[in-house]
CSV table of C-alpha atoms in Angstrom, one decimal:
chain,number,residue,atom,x,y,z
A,141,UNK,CA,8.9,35.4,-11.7
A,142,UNK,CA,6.1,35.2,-9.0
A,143,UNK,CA,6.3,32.8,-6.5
A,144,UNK,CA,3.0,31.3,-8.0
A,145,UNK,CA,4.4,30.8,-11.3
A,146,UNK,CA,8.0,29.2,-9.4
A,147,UNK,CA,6.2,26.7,-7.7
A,148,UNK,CA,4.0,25.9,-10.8
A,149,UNK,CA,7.6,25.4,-12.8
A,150,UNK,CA,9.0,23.0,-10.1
A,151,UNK,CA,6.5,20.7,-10.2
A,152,UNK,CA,6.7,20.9,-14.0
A,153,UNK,CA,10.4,20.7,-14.2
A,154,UNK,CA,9.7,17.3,-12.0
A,155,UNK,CA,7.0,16.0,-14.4
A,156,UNK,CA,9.1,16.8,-17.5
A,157,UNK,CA,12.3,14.7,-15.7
A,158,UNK,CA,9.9,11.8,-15.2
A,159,UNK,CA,8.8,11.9,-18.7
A,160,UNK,CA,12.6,11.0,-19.2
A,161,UNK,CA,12.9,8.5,-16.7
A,162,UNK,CA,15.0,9.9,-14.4
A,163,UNK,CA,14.6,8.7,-10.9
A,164,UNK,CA,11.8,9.8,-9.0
A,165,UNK,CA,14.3,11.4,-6.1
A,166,UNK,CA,16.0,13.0,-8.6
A,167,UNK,CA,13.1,14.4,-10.2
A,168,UNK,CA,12.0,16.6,-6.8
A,169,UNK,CA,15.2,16.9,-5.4
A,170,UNK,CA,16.8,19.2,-8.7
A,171,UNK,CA,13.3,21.1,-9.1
A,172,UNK,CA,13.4,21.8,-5.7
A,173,UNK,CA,17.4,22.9,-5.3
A,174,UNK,CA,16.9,25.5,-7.9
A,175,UNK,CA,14.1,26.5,-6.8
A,176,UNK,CA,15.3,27.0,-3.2
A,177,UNK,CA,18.3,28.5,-4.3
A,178,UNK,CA,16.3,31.2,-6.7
A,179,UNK,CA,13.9,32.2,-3.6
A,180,UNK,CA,16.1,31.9,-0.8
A,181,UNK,CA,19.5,32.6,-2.2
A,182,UNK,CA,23.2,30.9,-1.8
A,183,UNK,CA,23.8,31.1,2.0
A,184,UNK,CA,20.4,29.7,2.7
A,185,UNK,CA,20.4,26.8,0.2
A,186,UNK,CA,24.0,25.6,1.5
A,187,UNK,CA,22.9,25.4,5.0
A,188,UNK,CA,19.9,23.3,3.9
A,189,UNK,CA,21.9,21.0,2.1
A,190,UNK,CA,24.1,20.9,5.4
A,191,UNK,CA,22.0,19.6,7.5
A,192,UNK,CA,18.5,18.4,5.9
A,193,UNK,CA,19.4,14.7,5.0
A,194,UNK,CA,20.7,14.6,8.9
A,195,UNK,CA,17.2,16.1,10.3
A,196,UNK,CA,15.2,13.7,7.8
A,197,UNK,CA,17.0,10.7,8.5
A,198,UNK,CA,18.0,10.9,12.2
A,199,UNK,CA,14.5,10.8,13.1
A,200,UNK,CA,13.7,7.5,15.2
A,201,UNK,CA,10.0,7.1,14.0
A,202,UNK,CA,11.8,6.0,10.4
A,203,UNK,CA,13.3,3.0,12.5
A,204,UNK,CA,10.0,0.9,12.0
A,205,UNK,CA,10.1,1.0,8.3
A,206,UNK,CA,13.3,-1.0,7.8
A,207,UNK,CA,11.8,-3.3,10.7
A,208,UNK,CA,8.4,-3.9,9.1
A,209,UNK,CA,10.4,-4.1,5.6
A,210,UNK,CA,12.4,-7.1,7.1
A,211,UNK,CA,9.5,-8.8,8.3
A,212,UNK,CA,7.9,-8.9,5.0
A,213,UNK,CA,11.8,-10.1,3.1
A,214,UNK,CA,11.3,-12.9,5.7
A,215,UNK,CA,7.7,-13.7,5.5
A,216,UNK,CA,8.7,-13.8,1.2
A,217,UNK,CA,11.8,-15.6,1.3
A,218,UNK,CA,10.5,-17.9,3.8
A,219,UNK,CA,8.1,-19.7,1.8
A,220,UNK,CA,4.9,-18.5,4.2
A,221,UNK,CA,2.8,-17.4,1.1
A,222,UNK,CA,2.1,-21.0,0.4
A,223,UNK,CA,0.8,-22.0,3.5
A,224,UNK,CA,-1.5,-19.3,3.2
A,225,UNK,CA,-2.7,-20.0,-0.3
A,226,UNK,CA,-2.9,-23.7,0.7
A,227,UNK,CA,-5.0,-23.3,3.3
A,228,UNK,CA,-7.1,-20.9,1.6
A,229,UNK,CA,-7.1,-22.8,-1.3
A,230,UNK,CA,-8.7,-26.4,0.9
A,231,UNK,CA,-11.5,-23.5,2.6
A,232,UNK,CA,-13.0,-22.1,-0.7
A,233,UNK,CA,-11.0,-23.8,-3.3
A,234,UNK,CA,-13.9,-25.8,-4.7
A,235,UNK,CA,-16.3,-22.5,-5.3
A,236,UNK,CA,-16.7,-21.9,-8.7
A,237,UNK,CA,-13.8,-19.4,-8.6
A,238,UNK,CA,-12.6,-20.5,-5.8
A,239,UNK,CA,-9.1,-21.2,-6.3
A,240,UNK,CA,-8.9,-16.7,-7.7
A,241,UNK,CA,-11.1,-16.1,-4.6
A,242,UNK,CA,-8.1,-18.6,-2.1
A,243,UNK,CA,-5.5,-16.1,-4.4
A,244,UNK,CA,-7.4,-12.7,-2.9
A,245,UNK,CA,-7.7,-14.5,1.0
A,246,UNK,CA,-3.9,-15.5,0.2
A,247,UNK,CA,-2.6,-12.3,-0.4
A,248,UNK,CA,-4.6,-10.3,2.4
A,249,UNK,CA,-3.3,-12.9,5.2
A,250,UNK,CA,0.4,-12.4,3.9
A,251,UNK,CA,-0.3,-8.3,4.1
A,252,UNK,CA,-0.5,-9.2,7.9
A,253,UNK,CA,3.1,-9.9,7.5
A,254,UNK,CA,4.3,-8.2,4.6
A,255,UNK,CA,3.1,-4.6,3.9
A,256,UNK,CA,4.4,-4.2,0.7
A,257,UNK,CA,2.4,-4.8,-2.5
A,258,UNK,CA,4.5,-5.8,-5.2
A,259,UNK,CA,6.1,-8.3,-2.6
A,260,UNK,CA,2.6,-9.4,-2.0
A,261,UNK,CA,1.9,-9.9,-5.7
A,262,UNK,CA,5.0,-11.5,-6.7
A,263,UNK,CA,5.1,-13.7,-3.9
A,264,UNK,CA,1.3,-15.5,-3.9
A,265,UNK,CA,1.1,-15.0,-7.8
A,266,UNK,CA,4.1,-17.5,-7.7
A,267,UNK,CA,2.3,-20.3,-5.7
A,268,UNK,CA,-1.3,-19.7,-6.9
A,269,UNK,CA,-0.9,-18.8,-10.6
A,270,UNK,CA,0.4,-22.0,-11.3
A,271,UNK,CA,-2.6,-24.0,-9.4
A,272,UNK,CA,-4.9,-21.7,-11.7
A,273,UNK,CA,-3.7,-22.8,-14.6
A,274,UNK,CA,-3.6,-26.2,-14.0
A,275,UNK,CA,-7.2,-26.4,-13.5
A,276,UNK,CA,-8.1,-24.6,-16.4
A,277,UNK,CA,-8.4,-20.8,-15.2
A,278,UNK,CA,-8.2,-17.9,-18.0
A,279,UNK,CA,-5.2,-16.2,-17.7
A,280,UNK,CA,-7.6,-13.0,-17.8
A,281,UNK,CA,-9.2,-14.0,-14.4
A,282,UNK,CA,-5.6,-15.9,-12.8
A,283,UNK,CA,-3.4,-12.6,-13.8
A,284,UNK,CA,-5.7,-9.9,-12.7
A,285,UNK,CA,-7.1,-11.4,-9.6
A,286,UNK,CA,-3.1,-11.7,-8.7
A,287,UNK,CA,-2.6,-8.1,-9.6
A,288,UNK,CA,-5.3,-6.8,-7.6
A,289,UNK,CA,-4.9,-9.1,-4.3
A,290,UNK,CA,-1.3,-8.0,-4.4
A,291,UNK,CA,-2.7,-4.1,-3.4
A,292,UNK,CA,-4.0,-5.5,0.2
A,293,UNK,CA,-0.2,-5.7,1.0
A,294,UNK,CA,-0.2,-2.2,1.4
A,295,UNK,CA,-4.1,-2.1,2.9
A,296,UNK,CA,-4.0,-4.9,5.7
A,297,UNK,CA,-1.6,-3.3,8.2
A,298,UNK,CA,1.4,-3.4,8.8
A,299,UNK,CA,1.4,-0.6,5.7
A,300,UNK,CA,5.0,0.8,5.0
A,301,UNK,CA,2.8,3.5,3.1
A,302,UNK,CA,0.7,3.9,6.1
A,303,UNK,CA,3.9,4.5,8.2
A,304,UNK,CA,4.7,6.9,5.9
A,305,UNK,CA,2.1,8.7,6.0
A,306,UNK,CA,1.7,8.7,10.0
A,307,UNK,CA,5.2,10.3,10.1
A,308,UNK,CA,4.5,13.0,7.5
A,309,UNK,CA,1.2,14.4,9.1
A,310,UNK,CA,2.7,13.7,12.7
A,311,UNK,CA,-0.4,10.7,13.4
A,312,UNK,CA,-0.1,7.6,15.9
A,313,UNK,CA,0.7,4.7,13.8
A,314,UNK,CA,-0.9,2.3,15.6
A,315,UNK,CA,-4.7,4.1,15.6
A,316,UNK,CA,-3.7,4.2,11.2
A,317,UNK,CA,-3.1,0.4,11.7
A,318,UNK,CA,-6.3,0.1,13.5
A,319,UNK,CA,-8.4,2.6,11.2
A,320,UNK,CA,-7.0,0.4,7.8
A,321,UNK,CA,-8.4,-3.0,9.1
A,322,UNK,CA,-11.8,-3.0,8.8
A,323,UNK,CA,-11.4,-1.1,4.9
A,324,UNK,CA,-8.7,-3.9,4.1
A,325,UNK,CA,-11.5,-6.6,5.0
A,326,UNK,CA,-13.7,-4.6,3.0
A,327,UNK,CA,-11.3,-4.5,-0.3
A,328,UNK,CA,-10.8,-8.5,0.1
A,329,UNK,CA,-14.7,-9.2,0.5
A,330,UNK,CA,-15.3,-7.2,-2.7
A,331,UNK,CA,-12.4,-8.3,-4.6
A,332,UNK,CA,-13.8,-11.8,-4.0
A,333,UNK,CA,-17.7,-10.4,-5.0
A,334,UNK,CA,-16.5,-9.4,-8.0
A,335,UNK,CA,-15.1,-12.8,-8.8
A,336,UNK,CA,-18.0,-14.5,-8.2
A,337,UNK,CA,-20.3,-12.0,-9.8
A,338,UNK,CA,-17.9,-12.9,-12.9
A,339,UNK,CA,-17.8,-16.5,-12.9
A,340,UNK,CA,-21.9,-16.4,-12.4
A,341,UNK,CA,-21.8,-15.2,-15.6
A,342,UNK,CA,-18.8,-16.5,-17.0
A,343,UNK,CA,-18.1,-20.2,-15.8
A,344,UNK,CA,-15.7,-21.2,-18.3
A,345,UNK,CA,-13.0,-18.2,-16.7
A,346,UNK,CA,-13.2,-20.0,-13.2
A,347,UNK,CA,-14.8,-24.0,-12.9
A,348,UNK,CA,-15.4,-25.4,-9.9
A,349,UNK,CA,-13.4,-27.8,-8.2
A,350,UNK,CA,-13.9,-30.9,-6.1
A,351,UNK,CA,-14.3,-30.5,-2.2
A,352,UNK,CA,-10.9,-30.9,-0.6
A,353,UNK,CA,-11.2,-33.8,2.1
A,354,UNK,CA,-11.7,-33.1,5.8
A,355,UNK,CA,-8.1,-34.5,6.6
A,356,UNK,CA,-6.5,-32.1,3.9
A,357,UNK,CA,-8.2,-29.4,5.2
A,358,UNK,CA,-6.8,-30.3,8.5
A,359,UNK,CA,-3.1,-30.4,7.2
A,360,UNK,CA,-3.3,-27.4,5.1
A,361,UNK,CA,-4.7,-25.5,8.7
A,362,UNK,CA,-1.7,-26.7,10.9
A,363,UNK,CA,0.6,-24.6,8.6
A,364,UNK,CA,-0.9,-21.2,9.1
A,365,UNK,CA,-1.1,-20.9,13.0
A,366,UNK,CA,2.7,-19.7,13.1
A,367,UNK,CA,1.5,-16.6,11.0
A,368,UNK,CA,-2.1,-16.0,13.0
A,369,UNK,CA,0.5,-16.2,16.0
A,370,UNK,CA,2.9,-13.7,14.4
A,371,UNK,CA,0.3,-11.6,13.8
A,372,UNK,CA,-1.8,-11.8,17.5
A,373,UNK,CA,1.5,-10.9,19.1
A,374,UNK,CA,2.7,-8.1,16.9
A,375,UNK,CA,-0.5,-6.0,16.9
A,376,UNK,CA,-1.7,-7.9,20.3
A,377,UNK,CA,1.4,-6.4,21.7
A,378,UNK,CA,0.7,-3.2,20.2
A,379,UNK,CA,-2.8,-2.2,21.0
A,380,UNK,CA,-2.1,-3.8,24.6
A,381,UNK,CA,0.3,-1.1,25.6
A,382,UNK,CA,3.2,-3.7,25.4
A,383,UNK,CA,5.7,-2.1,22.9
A,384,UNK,CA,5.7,0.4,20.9
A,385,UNK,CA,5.4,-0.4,17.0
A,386,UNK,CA,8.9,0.0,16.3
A,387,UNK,CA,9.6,-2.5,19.1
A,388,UNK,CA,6.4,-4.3,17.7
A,389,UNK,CA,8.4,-4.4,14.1
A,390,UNK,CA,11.7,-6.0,15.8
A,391,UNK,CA,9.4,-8.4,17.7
A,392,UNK,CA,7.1,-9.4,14.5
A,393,UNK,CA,10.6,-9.4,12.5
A,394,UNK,CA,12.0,-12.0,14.8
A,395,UNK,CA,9.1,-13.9,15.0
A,396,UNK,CA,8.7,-14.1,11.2
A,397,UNK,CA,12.5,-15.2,10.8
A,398,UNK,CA,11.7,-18.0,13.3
A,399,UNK,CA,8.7,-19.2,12.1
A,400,UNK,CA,11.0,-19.3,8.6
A,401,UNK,CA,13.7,-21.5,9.9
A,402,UNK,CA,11.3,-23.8,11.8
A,403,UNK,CA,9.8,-24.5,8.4
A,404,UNK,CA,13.2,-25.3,6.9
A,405,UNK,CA,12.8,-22.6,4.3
A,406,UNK,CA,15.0,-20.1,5.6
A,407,UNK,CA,18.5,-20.7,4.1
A,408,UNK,CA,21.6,-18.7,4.7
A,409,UNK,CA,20.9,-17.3,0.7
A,410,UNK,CA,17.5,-16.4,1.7
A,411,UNK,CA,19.0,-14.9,4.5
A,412,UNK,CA,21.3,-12.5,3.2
A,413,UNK,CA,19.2,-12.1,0.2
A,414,UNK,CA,16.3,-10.8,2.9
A,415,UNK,CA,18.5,-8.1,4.3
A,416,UNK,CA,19.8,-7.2,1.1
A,417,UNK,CA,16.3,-6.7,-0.3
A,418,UNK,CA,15.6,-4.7,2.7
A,419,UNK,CA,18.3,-2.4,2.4
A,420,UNK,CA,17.8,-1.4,-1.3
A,421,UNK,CA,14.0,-0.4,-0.5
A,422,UNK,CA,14.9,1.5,2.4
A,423,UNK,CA,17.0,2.9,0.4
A,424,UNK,CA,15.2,3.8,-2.3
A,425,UNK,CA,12.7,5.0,0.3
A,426,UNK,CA,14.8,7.7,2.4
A,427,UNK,CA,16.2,8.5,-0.9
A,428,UNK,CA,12.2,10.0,-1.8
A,429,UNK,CA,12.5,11.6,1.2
A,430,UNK,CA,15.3,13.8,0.9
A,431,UNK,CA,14.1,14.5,-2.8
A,432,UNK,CA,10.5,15.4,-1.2
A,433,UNK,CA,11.9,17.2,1.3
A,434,UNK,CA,13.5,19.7,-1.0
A,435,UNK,CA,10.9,20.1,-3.6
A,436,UNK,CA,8.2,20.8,-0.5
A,437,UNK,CA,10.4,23.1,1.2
A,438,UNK,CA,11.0,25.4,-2.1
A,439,UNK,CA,7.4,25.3,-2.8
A,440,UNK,CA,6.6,26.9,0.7
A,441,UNK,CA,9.0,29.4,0.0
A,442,UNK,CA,7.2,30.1,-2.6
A,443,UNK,CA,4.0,29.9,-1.3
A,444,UNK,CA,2.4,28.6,-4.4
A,445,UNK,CA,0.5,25.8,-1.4
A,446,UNK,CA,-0.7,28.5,0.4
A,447,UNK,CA,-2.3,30.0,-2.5
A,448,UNK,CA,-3.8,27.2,-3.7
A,449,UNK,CA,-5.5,26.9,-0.5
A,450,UNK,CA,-6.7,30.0,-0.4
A,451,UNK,CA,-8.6,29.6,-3.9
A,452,UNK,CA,-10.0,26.5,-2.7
A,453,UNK,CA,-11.6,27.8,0.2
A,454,UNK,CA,-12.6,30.7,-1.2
A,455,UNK,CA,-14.3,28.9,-4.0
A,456,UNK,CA,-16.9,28.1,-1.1
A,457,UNK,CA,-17.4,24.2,-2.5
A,458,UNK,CA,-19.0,21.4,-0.2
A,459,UNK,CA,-16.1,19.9,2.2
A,460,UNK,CA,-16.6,16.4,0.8
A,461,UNK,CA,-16.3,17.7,-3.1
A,462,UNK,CA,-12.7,19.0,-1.9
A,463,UNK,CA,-12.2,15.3,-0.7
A,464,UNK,CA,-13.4,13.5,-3.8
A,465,UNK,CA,-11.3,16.0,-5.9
A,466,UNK,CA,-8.4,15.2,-3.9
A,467,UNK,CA,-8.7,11.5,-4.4
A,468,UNK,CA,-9.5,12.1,-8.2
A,469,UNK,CA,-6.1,14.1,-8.3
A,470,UNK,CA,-4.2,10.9,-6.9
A,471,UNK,CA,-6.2,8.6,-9.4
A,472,UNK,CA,-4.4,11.1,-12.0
A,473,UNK,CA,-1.0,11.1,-10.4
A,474,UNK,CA,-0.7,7.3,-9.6
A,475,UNK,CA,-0.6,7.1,-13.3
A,476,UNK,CA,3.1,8.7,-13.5
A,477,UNK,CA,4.1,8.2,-9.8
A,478,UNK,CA,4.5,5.4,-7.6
A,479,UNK,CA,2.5,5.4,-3.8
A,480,UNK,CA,5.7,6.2,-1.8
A,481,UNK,CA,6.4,9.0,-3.8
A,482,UNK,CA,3.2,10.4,-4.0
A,483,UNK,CA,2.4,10.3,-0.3
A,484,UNK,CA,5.8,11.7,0.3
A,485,UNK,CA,5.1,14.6,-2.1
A,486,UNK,CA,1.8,15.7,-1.6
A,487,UNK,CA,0.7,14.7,2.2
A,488,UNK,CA,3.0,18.0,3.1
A,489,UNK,CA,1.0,20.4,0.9
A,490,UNK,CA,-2.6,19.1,0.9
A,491,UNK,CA,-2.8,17.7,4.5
A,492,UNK,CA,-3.2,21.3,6.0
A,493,UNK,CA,-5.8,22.3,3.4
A,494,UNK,CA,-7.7,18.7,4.3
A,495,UNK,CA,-7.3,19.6,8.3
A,496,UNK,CA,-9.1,23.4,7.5
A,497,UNK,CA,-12.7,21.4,6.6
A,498,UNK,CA,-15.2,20.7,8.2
A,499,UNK,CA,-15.7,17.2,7.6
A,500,UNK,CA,-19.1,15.5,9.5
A,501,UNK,CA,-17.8,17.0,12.9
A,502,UNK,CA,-15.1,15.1,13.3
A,503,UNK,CA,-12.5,16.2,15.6
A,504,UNK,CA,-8.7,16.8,14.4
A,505,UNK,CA,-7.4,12.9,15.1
A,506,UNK,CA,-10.5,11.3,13.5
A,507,UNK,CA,-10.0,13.5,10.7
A,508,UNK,CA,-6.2,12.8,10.2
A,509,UNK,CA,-6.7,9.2,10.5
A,510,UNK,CA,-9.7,9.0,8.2
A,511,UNK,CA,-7.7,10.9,5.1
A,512,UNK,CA,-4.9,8.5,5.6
A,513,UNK,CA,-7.3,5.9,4.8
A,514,UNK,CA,-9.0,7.5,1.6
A,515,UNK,CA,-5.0,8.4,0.5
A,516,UNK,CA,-4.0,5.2,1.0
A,517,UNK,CA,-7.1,3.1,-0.6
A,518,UNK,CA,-6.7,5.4,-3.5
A,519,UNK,CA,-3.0,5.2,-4.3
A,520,UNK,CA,-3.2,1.7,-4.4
A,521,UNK,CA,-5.3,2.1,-7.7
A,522,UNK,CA,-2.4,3.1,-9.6
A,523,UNK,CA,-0.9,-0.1,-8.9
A,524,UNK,CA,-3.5,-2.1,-11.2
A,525,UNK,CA,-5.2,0.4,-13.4
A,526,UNK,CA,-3.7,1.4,-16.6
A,527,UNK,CA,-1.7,2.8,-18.4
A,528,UNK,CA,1.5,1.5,-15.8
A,529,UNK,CA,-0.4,-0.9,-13.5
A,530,UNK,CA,3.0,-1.3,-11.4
A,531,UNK,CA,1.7,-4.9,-10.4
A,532,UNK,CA,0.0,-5.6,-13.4
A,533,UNK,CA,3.9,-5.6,-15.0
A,534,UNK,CA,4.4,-7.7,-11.9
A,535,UNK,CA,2.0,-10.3,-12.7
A,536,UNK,CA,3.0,-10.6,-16.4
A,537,UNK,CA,6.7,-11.1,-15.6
A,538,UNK,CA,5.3,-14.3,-14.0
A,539,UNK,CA,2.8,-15.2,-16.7
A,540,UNK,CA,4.3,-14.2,-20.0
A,541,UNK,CA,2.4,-16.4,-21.8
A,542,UNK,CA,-1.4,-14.1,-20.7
A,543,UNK,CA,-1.2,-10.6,-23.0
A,544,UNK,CA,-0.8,-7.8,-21.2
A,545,UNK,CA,-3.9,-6.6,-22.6
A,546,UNK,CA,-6.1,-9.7,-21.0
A,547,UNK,CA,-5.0,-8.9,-17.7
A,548,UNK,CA,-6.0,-5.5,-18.4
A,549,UNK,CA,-9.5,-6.8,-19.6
A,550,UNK,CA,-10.0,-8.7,-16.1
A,551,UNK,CA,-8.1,-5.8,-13.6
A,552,UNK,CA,-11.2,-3.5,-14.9
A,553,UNK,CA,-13.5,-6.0,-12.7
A,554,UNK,CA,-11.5,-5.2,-9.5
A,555,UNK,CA,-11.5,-1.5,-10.1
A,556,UNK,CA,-15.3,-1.0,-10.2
A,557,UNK,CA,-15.3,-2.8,-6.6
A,558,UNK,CA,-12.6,-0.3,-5.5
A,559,UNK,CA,-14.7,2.6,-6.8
A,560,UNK,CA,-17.6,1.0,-4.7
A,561,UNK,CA,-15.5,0.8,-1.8
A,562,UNK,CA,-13.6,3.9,-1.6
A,563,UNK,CA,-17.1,5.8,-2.2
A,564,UNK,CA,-18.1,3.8,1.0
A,565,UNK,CA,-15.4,5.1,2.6
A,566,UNK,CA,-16.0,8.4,1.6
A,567,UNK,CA,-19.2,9.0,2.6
A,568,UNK,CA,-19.2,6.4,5.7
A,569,UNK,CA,-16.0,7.2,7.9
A,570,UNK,CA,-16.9,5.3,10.5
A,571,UNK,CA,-16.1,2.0,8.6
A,572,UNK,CA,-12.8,3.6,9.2
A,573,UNK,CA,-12.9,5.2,12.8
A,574,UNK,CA,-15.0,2.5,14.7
A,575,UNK,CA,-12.0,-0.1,15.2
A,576,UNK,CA,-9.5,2.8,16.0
A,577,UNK,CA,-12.1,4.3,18.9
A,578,UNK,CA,-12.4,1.0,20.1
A,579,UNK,CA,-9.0,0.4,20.3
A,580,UNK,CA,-7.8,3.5,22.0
């Protein structure tokens, strides 16, 4: 067998364990083994197994992800969503579609702490689906708004998939973090277009509410300047050559655990069940790493990549068409895989192909930085659009009594404005680049 055709088989052996629902590290990790052990033989593939998971999971730069994942536990368990979504809620709560649009501000401000979707959307949909539906929202418009604002937990840095992604392709996390604002800003501002362009036309899905009073307004803002704190001196820290952003993690990890027990919402359950919560991701994470990690090492053996680039450049096609057919491959693939697993899969194989354009001038860094962005606005697609929709199954778990189909209906509203903004992205890198060159 040609080493074409082995790699070819791996990731089809993969694809056909998934179809059984075997566990995604399982899935790359037993392609990968056999196909190691077929290239490179027995006393190769033993001292691999020796001492990969050591080299994978010694490496400090992985330190920030349980950090930034304890942040987020505390920020969830510590009730900081609904300061958020009631403040929000008293600023644009009496829009027509207001409360949906306080949902989308809701869930971008509690990325800032977060940096995990599914946390994002289970947290706010808990708080705000219920104030939806009591003032006669449609569960079409409550659900999917919920489902779709949870994805700027992974957009509004801190990003665990950003981190991720700034280990695999060897990046500076804190230019990614940078380089992800401005696009995140961009996803809310649409997400909350597209619910007004809705409710313009369909009133009865979102009615308008009375003005909250000035002194409500007031109340609702004294809640939320613990988190606008948290935030100023995490990435304040950060970008002012404080601390690095593994000790910008610990720091914003404290501060969030703080800020949780001032407000009485931190108990000692919450507590353990934060660290608990913590370890199984990070477990679940590393766990994709040492399965990617085998799978991408057979495959270079086997230097099915390598050919692939090679037809790619030599079918001479425009640098930006080999972008937009890499982000249409990840539309594809988010429908069977989750966003860690993907990144963790394929940044190793199509990062050096991406790094060979020529791509408006831009220099190696710029470059890096701006893919990262594209991968990671794109991946969070497959967390919405069907047939999975991870947060869509989220949402529903919350709302049983909305069809899955209805929320469905109304996510299809929130993908045309990603569409729109990825394409921006695409064609405009600068929306990505100018915070990060400002920053540096």
């Amino acid at each position: 067998m040609s080493g074409l055709s082995l790699g070819f088989a791996m990731l089809g052996g993969m694809l056909a364990l998934m179809a059984l629902r075997v566990p995604i590290a399982i899935c790359m990790f037993v392609p990968g083994a056999m196909g190691y052990y077929l290239v490179a033989g027995e006393p190769a593939f033993l001292n691999l197994l020796k001492g990969s998971a050591y080299a994978r999971l010694s490496n400090y730069d992985l330190s920030v992800i349980p950090l930034f994942l304890l942040m987020g536990q505390f920020a969830t368990q510590g009730g900081l969503s609904r300061a958020l979504f009631g403040f929000a809620n008293a600023l644009v709560g009496h829009w027509r579609g207001g409360i949906a649009m306080a949902g989308v501000f809701a869930c971008a401000a509690f990325g800032t702490v977060c940096g995990s979707s599914t946390a994002t959307c289970a947290t706010v949909t808990q708080v705000a689906l219920p104030e939806m539906k009591r003032h006669g929202y449609s569960g079409r418009l409550s659900t999917a708004t919920m489902a779709a604002g949870g994805t700027l937990g992974i957009l509004i840095p801190p990003s665990v998939v950003l981190v991720v992604y700034a280990i695999l392709a060897e990046q500076n996390i804190a230019k990614l973090f940078a380089a992800a604002m401005i696009p995140g800003l961009i996803a809310a501002g649409l997400y909350v277009t597209a619910i007004a362009v809705f409710v313009r036309f369909r009133p009865e899905h979102g009615p308008a509410q009375p003005r909250r009073s000035r002194a409500e307004f007031i109340a609702a803002s004294k809640d939320v300047w613990p988190i606008a704190v948290i935030f100023v001196i995490v990435f304040g820290g950060i970008y002012g050559g404080l601390f690095t952003p593994t000790e910008g993690a610990a720091i914003g990890a404290a501060s969030t655990f703080i800020t949780a027990v001032s407000k009485r919402e931190m108990s000692f359950e919450a507590f353990k069940r934060s660290f608990l919560g913590t370890a199984e991701i990070c477990g679940f994470i590393f766990m994709i790493f040492l399965g990617a990690d085998m799978l991408n090492g057979a495959l270079a053996l086997s230097q099915m990549p390598a050919r692939v680039a090679e037809t790619v450049g030599s079918l001479a096609l425009p640098p930006v068409a080999v972008i937009v057919a890499i982000l249409l491959f990840y539309v594809v693939l988010s429908s069977v895989m989750d966003e860690l697993s993907m990144i963790i899969l394929t940044v190793p194989i199509l990062f050096p192909l991406v790094m060979e354009l020529n791509l408006y001038g831009l220099n190696d860094t710029d470059k890096a930085v701006w893919f990262g962005i594209l991968v990671l606005s794109v991946v969070e697609i497959g967390l919405i659009a069907p047939p999975v929709g991870l947060n869509v199954y989220v949402v529903n778990s919350l709302a049983p009594d909305v069809p899955m189909s209805e929320t469905y209906k109304g996510v299809f509203l929130f993908l045309a404005a990603d569409v729109v903004r990825i394409a921006l992205l695409v064609y405009f890198p600068f929306l990505s680049l100018w915070l990060m060159r400002l920053l540096s």
